[in-house]
CSV table of C-alpha atoms in Angstrom, one decimal:
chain,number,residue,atom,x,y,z
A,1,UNK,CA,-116.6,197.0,-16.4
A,2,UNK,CA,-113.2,196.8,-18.8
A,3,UNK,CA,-111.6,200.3,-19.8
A,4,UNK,CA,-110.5,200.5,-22.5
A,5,UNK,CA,-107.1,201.9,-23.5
A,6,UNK,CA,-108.2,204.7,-25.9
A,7,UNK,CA,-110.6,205.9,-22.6
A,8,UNK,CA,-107.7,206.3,-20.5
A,9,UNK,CA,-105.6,208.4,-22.8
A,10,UNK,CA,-108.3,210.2,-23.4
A,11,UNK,CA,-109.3,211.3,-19.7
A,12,UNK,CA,-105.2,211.5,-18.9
A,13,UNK,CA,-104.5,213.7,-22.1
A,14,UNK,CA,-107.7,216.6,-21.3
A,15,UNK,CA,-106.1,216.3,-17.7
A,16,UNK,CA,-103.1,217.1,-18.4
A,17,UNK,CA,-104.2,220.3,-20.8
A,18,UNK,CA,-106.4,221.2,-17.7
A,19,UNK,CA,-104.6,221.1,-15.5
A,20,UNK,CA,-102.0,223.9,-17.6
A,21,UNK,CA,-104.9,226.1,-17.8
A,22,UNK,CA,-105.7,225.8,-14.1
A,23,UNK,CA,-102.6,226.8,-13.9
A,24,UNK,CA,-102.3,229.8,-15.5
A,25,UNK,CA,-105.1,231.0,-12.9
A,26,UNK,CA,-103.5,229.9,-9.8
A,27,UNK,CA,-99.8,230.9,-10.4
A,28,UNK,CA,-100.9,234.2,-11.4
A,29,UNK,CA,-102.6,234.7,-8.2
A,30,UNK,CA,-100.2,234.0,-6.2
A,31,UNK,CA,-97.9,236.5,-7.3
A,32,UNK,CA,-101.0,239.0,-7.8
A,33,UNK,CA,-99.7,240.7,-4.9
A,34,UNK,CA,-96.3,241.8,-6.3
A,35,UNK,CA,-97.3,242.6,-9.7
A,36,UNK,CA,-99.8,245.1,-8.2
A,37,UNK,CA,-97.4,246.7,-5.6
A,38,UNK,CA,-95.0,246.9,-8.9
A,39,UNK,CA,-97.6,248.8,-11.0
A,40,UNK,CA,-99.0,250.5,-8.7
A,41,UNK,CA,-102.6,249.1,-8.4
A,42,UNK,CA,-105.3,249.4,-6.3
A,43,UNK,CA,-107.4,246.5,-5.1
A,44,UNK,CA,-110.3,247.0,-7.3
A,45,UNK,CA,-107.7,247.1,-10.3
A,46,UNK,CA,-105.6,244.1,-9.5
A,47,UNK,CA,-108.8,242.2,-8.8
A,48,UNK,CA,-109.9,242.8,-12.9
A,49,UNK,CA,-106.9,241.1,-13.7
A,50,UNK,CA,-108.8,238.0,-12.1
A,51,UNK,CA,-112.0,239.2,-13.0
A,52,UNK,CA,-111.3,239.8,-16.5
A,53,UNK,CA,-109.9,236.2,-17.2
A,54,UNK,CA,-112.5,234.5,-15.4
A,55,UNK,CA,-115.3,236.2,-17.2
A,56,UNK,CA,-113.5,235.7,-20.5
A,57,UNK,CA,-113.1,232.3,-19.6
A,58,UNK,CA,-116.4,231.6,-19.2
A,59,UNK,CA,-117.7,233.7,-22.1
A,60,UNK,CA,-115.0,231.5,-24.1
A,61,UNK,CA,-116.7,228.4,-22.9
A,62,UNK,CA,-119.4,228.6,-24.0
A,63,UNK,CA,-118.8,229.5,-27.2
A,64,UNK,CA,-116.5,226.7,-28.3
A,65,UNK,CA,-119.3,224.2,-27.2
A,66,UNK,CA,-121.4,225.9,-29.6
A,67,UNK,CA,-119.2,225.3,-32.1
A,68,UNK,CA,-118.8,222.0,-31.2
A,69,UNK,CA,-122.0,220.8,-32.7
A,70,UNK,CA,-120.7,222.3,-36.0
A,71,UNK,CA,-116.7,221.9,-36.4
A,72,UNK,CA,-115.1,218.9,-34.8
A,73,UNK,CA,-113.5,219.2,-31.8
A,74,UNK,CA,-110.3,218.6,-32.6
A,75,UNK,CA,-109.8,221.8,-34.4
A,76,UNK,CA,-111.6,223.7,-31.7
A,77,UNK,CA,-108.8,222.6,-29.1
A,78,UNK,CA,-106.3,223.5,-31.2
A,79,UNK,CA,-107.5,226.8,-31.9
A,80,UNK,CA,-107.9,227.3,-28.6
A,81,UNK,CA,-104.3,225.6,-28.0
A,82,UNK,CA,-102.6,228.2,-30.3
A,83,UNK,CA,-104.2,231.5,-28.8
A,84,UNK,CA,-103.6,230.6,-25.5
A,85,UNK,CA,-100.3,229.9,-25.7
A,86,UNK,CA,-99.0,232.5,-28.1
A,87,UNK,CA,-100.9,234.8,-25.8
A,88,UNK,CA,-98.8,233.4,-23.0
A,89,UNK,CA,-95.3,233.7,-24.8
A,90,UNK,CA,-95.8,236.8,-25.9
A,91,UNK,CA,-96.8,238.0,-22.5
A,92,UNK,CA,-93.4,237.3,-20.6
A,93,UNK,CA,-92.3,240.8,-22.5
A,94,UNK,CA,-94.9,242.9,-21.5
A,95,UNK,CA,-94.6,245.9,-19.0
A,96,UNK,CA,-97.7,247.5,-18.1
A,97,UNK,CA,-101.3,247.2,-17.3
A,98,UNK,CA,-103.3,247.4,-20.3
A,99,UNK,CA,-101.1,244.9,-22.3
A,100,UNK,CA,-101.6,242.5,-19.0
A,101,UNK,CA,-105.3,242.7,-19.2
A,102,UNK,CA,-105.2,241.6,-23.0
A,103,UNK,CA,-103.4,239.0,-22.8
A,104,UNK,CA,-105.5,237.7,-19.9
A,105,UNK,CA,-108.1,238.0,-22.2
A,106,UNK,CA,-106.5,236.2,-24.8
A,107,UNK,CA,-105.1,233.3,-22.1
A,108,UNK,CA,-108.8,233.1,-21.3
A,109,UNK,CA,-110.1,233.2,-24.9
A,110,UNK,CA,-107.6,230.2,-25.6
A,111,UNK,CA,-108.2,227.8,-22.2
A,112,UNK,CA,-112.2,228.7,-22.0
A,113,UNK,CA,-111.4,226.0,-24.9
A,114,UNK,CA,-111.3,223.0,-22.8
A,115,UNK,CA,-113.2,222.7,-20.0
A,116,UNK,CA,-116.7,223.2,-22.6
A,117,UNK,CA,-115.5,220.9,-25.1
A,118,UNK,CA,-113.7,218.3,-22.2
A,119,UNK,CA,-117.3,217.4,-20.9
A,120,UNK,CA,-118.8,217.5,-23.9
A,121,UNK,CA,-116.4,214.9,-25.2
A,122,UNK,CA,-116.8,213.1,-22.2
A,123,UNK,CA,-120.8,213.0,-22.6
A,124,UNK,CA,-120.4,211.6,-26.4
A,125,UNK,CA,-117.3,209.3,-26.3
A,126,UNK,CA,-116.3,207.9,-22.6
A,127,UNK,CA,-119.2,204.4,-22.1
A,128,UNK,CA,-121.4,205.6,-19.3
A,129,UNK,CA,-120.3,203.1,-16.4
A,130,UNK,CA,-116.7,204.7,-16.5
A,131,UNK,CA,-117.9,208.4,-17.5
A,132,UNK,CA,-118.5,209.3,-13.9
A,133,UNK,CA,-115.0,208.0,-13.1
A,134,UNK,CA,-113.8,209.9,-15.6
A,135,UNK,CA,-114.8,213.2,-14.6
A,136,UNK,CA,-113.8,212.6,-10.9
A,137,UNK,CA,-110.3,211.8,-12.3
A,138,UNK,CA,-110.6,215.2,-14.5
A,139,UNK,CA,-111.6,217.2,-11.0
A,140,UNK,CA,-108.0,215.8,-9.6
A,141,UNK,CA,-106.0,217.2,-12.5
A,142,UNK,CA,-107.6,220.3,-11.8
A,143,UNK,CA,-106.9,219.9,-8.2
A,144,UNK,CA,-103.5,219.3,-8.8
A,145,UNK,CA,-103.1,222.4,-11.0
A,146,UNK,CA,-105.0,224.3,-7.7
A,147,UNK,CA,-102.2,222.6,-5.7
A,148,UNK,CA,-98.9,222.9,-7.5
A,149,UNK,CA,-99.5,226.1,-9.0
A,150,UNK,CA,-98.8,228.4,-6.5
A,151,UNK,CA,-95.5,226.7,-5.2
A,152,UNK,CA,-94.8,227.1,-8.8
A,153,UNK,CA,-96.1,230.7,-8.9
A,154,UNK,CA,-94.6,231.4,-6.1
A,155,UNK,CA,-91.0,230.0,-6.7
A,156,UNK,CA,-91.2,231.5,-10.2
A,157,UNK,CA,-92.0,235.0,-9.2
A,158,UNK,CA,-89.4,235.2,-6.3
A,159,UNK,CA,-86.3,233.8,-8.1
A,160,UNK,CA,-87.3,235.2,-11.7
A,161,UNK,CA,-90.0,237.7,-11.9
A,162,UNK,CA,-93.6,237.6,-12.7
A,163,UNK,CA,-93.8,237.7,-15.9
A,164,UNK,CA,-91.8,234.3,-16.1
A,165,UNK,CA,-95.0,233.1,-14.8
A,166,UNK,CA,-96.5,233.0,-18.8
A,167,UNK,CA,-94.0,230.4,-19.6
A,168,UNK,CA,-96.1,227.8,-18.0
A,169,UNK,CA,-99.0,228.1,-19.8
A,170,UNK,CA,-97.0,228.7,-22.8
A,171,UNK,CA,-96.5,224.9,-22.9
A,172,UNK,CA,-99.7,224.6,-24.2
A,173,UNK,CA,-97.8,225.4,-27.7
A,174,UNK,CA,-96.2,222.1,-27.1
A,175,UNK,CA,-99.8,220.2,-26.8
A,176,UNK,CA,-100.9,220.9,-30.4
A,177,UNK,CA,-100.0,218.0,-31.9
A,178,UNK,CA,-102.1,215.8,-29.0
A,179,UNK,CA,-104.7,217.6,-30.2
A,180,UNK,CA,-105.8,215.9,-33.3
A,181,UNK,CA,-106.0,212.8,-31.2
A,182,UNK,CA,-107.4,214.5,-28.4
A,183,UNK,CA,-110.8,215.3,-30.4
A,184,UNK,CA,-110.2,212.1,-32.8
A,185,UNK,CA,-113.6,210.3,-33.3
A,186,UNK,CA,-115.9,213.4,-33.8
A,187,UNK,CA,-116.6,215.8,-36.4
A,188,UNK,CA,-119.7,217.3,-35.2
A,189,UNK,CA,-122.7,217.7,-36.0
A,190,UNK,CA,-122.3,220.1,-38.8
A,191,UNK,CA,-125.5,221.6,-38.3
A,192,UNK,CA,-126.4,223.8,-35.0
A,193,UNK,CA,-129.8,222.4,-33.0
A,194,UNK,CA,-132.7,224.1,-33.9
A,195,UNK,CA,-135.2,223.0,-31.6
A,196,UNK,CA,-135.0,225.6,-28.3
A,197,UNK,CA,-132.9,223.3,-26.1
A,198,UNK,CA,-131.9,226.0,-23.8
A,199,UNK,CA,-135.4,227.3,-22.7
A,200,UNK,CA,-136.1,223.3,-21.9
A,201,UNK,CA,-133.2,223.3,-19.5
A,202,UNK,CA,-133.8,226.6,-18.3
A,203,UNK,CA,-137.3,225.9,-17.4
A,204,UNK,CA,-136.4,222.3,-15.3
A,205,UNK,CA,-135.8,223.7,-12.0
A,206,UNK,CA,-133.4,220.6,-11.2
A,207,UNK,CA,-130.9,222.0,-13.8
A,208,UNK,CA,-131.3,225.4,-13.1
A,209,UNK,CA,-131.4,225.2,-9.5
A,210,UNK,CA,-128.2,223.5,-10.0
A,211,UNK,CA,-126.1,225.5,-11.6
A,212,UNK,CA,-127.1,228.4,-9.2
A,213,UNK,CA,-125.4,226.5,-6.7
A,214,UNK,CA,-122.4,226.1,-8.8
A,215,UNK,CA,-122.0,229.9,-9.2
A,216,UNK,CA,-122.6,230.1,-5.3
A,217,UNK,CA,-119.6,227.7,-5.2
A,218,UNK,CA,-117.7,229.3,-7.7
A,219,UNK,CA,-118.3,232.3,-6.2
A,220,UNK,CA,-116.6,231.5,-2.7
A,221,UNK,CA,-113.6,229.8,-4.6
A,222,UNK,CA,-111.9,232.9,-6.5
A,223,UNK,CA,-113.0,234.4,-3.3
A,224,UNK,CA,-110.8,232.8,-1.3
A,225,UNK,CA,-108.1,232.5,-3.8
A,226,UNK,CA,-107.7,236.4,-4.2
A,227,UNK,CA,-108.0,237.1,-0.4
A,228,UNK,CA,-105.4,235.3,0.8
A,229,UNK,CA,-102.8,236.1,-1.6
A,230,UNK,CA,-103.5,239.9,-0.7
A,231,UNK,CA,-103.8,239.4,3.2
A,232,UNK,CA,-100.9,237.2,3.2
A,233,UNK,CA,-98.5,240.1,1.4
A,234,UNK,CA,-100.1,242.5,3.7
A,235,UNK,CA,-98.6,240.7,6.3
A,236,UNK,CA,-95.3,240.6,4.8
A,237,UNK,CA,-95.6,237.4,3.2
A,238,UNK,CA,-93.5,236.7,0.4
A,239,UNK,CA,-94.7,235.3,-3.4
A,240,UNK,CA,-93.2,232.0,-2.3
A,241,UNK,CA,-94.5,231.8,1.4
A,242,UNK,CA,-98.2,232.7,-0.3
A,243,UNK,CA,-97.4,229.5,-2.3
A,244,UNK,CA,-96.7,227.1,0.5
A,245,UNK,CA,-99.6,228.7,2.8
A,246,UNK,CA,-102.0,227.5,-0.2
A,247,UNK,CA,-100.8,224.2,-1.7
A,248,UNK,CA,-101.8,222.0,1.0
A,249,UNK,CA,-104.8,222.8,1.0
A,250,UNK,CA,-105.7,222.2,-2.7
A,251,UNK,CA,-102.8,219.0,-3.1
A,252,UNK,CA,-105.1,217.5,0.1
A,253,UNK,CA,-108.4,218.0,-1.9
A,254,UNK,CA,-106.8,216.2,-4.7
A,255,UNK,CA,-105.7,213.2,-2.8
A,256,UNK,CA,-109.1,212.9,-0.6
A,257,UNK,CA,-111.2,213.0,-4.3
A,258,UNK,CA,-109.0,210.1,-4.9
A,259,UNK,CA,-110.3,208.4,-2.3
A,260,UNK,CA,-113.5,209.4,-1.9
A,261,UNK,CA,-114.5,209.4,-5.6
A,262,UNK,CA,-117.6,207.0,-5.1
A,263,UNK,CA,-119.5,209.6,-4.1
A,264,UNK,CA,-120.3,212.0,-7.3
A,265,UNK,CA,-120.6,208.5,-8.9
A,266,UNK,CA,-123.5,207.1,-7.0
A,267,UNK,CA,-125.2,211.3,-7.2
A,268,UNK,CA,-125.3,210.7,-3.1
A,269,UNK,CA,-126.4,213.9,-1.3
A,270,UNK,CA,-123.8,213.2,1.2
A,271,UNK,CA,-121.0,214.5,-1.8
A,272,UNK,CA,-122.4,217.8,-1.7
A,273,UNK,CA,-123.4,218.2,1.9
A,274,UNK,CA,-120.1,217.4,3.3
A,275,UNK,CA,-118.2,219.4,0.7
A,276,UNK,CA,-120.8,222.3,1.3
A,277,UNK,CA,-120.1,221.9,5.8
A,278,UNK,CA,-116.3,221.9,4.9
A,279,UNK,CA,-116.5,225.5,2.8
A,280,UNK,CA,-118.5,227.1,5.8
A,281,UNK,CA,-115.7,225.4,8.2
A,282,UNK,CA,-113.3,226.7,6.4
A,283,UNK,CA,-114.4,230.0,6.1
A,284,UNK,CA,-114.8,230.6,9.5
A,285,UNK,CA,-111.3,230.0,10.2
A,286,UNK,CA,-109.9,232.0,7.9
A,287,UNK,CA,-111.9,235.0,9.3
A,288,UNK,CA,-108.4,234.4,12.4
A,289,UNK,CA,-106.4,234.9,9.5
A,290,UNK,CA,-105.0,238.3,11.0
A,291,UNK,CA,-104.3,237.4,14.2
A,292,UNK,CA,-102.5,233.4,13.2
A,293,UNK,CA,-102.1,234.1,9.5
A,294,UNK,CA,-100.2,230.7,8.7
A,295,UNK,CA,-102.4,228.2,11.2
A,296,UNK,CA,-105.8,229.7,10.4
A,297,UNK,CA,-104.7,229.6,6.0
A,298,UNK,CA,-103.1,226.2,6.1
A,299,UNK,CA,-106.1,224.9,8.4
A,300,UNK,CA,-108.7,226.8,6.9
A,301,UNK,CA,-107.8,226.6,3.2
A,302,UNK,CA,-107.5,222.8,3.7
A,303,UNK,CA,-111.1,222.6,4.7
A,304,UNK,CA,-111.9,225.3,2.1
A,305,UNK,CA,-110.3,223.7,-1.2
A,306,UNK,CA,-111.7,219.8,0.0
A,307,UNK,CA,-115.5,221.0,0.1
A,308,UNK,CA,-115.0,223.0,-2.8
A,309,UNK,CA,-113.6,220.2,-4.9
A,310,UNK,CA,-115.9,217.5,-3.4
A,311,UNK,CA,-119.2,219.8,-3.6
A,312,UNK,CA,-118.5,220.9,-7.0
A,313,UNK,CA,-117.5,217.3,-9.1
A,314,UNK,CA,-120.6,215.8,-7.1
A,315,UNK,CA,-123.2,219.3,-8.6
A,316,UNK,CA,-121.0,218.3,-12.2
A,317,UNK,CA,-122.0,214.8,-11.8
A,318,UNK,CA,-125.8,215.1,-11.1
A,319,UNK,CA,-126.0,217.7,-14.1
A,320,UNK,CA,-124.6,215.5,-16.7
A,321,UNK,CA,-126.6,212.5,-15.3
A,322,UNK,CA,-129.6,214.9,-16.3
A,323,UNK,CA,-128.9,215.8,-19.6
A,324,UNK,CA,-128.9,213.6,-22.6
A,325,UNK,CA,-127.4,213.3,-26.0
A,326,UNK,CA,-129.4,216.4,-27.5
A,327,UNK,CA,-128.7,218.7,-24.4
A,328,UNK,CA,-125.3,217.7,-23.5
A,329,UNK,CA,-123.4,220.5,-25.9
A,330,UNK,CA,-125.7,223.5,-24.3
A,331,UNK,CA,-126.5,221.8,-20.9
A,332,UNK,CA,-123.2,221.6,-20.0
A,333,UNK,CA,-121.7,224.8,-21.5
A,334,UNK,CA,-124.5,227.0,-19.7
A,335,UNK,CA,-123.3,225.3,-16.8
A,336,UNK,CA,-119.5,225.7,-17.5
A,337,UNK,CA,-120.3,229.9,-17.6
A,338,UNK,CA,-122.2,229.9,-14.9
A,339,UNK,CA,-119.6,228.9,-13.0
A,340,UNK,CA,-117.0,231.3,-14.7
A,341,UNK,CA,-119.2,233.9,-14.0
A,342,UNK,CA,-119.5,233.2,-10.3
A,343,UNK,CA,-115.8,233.3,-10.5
A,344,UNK,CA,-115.3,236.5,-12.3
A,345,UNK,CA,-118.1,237.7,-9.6
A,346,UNK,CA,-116.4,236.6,-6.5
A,347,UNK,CA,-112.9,238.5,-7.5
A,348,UNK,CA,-114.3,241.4,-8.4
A,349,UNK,CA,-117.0,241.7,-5.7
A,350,UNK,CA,-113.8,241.1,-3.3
A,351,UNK,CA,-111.7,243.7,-4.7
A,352,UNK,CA,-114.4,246.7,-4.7
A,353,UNK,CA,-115.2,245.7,-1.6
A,354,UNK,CA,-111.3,245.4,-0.4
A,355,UNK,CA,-110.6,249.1,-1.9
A,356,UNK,CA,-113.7,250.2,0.3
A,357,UNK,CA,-113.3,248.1,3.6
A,358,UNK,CA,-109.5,247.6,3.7
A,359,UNK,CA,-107.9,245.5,6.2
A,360,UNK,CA,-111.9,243.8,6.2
A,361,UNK,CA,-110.4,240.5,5.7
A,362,UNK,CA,-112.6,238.5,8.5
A,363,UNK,CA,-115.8,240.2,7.4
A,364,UNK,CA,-115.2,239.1,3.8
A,365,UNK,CA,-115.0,235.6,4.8
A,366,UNK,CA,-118.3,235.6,6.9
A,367,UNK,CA,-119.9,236.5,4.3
A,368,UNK,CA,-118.0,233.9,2.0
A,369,UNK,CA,-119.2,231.2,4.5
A,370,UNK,CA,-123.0,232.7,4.3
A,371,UNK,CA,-123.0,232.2,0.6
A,372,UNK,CA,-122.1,228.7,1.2
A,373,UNK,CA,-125.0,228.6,3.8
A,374,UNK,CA,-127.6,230.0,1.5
A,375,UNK,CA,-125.8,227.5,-1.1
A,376,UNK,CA,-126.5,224.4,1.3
A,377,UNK,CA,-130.0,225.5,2.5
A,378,UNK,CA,-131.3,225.7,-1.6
A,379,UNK,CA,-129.6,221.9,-1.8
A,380,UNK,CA,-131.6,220.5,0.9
A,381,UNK,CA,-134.6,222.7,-0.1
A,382,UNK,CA,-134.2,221.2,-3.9
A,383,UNK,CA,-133.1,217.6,-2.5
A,384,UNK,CA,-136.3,217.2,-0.7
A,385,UNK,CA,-138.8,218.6,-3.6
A,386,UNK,CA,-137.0,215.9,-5.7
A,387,UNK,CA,-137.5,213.2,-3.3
A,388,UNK,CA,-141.1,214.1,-2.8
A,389,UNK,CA,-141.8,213.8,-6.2
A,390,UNK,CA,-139.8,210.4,-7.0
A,391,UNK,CA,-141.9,209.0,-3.9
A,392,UNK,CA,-145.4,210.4,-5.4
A,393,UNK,CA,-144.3,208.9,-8.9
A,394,UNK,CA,-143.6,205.7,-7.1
A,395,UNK,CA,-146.7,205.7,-5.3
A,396,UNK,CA,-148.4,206.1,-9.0
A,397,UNK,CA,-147.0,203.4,-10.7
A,398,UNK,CA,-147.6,201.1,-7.2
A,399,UNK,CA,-151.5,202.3,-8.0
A,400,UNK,CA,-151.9,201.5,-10.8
């Protein structure tokens, strides 16, 4: 099937604004550690500053879909555009805690702009033969934000101090005028849905089922990504070395969804399943992280950010393929915030349980690689229903 050249930009030019937002998340955690030993936080309170974006994030999501079928989505993105990266500026000047947590909130109120709106672009204006393509490609630039942004948090933090780490997504300033292009082509619908589209999805257990798993997955991924960063300073590790010990790991997972990115597009169960064993794998290692901090985090990150990238554009995949044209907007911003919320979940569950349990690193991660478990088991549980039934539909139409 020809691309066409319009397709392209547009995949390339919502990566690239992704993949800034993705990094405001993972630069900032790197260098989590030394903004809380600066102010003075405990675990619990460090982990909000996580928490709180995430959760916004996801909150922010969903809204700006809804709006979607209203105001065109050009305007939406640069709305969001503006707020997040005057947050962003403005932030490299601020000093203590409670001015952090808003402008997290406003970061998040400003990027929880384009992952809702990217898909839902996706759904209406990318032909469906290259659409799956195109949000394995999309999954990379968020990969790539996973891998280069804690080198760059890292570096930034160590030679300049944290709160240079706000210039980065500050760029986003300088994306406003891709914006009108961006979102060029739709104008919404100008009216919201009336008919109860949400209760429709909610009630197909294929959908819902799905996007359980995605908060599982989401769960175990800001898990993992708040963990190690504490353990690692712990340890002595500086903002930098925290850097190197994750990129890898996440700069691996982009290349190997590269490679691999048949899979989501044919909805194969293998996709899932493997990415689901490599989480569990990975998990397990890490619980040596105390003992062989940099083997078991370059070795067990590296499994760890593969199965989570694999598992969760594969989940993406097979919910869009179930939604159409009159679901897509809702369908897939439900979907966005559930996986925000397992997010914002996994970093604060972490932290309370940090400040209770210190030092309880290697537990943590068992249980990580449980929820991944339980995660798998409800795929192969739901897998097999489906199967049943497509057989028993099969064996209808063969009747009659």
């Amino acid at each position: 099937m020809k691309i066409s050249g319009r397709e392209r930009f547009i995949v390339i030019g919502w990566g690239v604004l992704t993949f800034i937002v993705v990094g405001m998340a993972s630069t900032f955690n790197t260098a989590l550690p030394t903004i809380a030993e600066e102010l003075r936080l405990r675990p619990a309170e460090s982990a909000w500053l996580v928490s709180i974006y995430t959760l916004t994030f996801a909150i922010a999501t969903v809204v700006f879909a809804r709006l979607s079928d209203r105001y065109p989505i050009s305007k939406l993105l640069l709305a969001g555009l503006i707020i997040g990266g005057g947050a962003s500026a403005a932030a490299m000047f601020v000093s203590d805690y409670s001015a952090i947590l808003i402008v997290r909130l406003l970061q998040a109120i400003g990027g929880g702009s384009l992952p809702g709106l990217s898909f839902i672009y996706f759904k209406k204006h990318i032909s469906e033969g290259y659409r799956s393509t195109a949000l394995m490609q999309l999954a990379i630039f968020i990969g790539l934000g996973f891998g280069l942004g804690p080198i760059l948090g890292g570096g930034i933090a160590q030679l300049f101090g944290w709160r240079m780490l706000f210039a980065i997504p500050a760029l986003l300033l300088f994306a406003v005028p891709i914006a009108s292009r961006l979102g060029a082509g739709d104008n919404g619908t100008r009216a919201l849905q009336t008919q109860p589209v949400m209760r429709s999805l909610l009630n197909r257990q294929s959908y819902t089922l799905r996007i359980v798993m995605q908060f599982g997955l989401y769960f175990v991924q800001m898990s993992v990504l708040y963990l190690i960063p504490m353990q690692a300073e712990s340890l002595s590790c500086s903002a930098i070395e925290i850097g190197w010990l994750l990129s890898p790991g996440a700069l691996c997972a982009t290349v190997i969804l590269w490679r691999i990115g048949e899979l989501p597009k044919e909805g194969r169960q293998d996709g899932m399943m493997v990415g689901l064993v490599a989480v569990i794998a990975g998990a397990i290692v890490l619980t040596a992280a105390g003992e062989l901090l940099t083997a078991s985090v370059l070795i067990g990150y590296f499994f760890v950010a593969i199965g989570l990238a694999v598992a969760s554009a594969s989940l993406n995949d097979q919910i869009a393929r179930r939604l159409d044209a009159a679901e897509a907007s809702r369908g897939l911003a439900a979907s966005q915030f559930v996986q925000f919320l397992g997010g914002a979940a996994g970093a604060a569950v972490s932290g309370s349980l940090l400040d209770r349990f210190r030092d309880s690193y290697a537990l943590l991660y068992v249980g990580l690689a449980c929820v991944a478990t339980a995660t798998a088991v409800a795929y192969i549980l739901l897998n097999a229903k489906e199967n049943r039934q497509s057989h028993g539909l099969s064996s209808i139409g063969r009747g009659n």
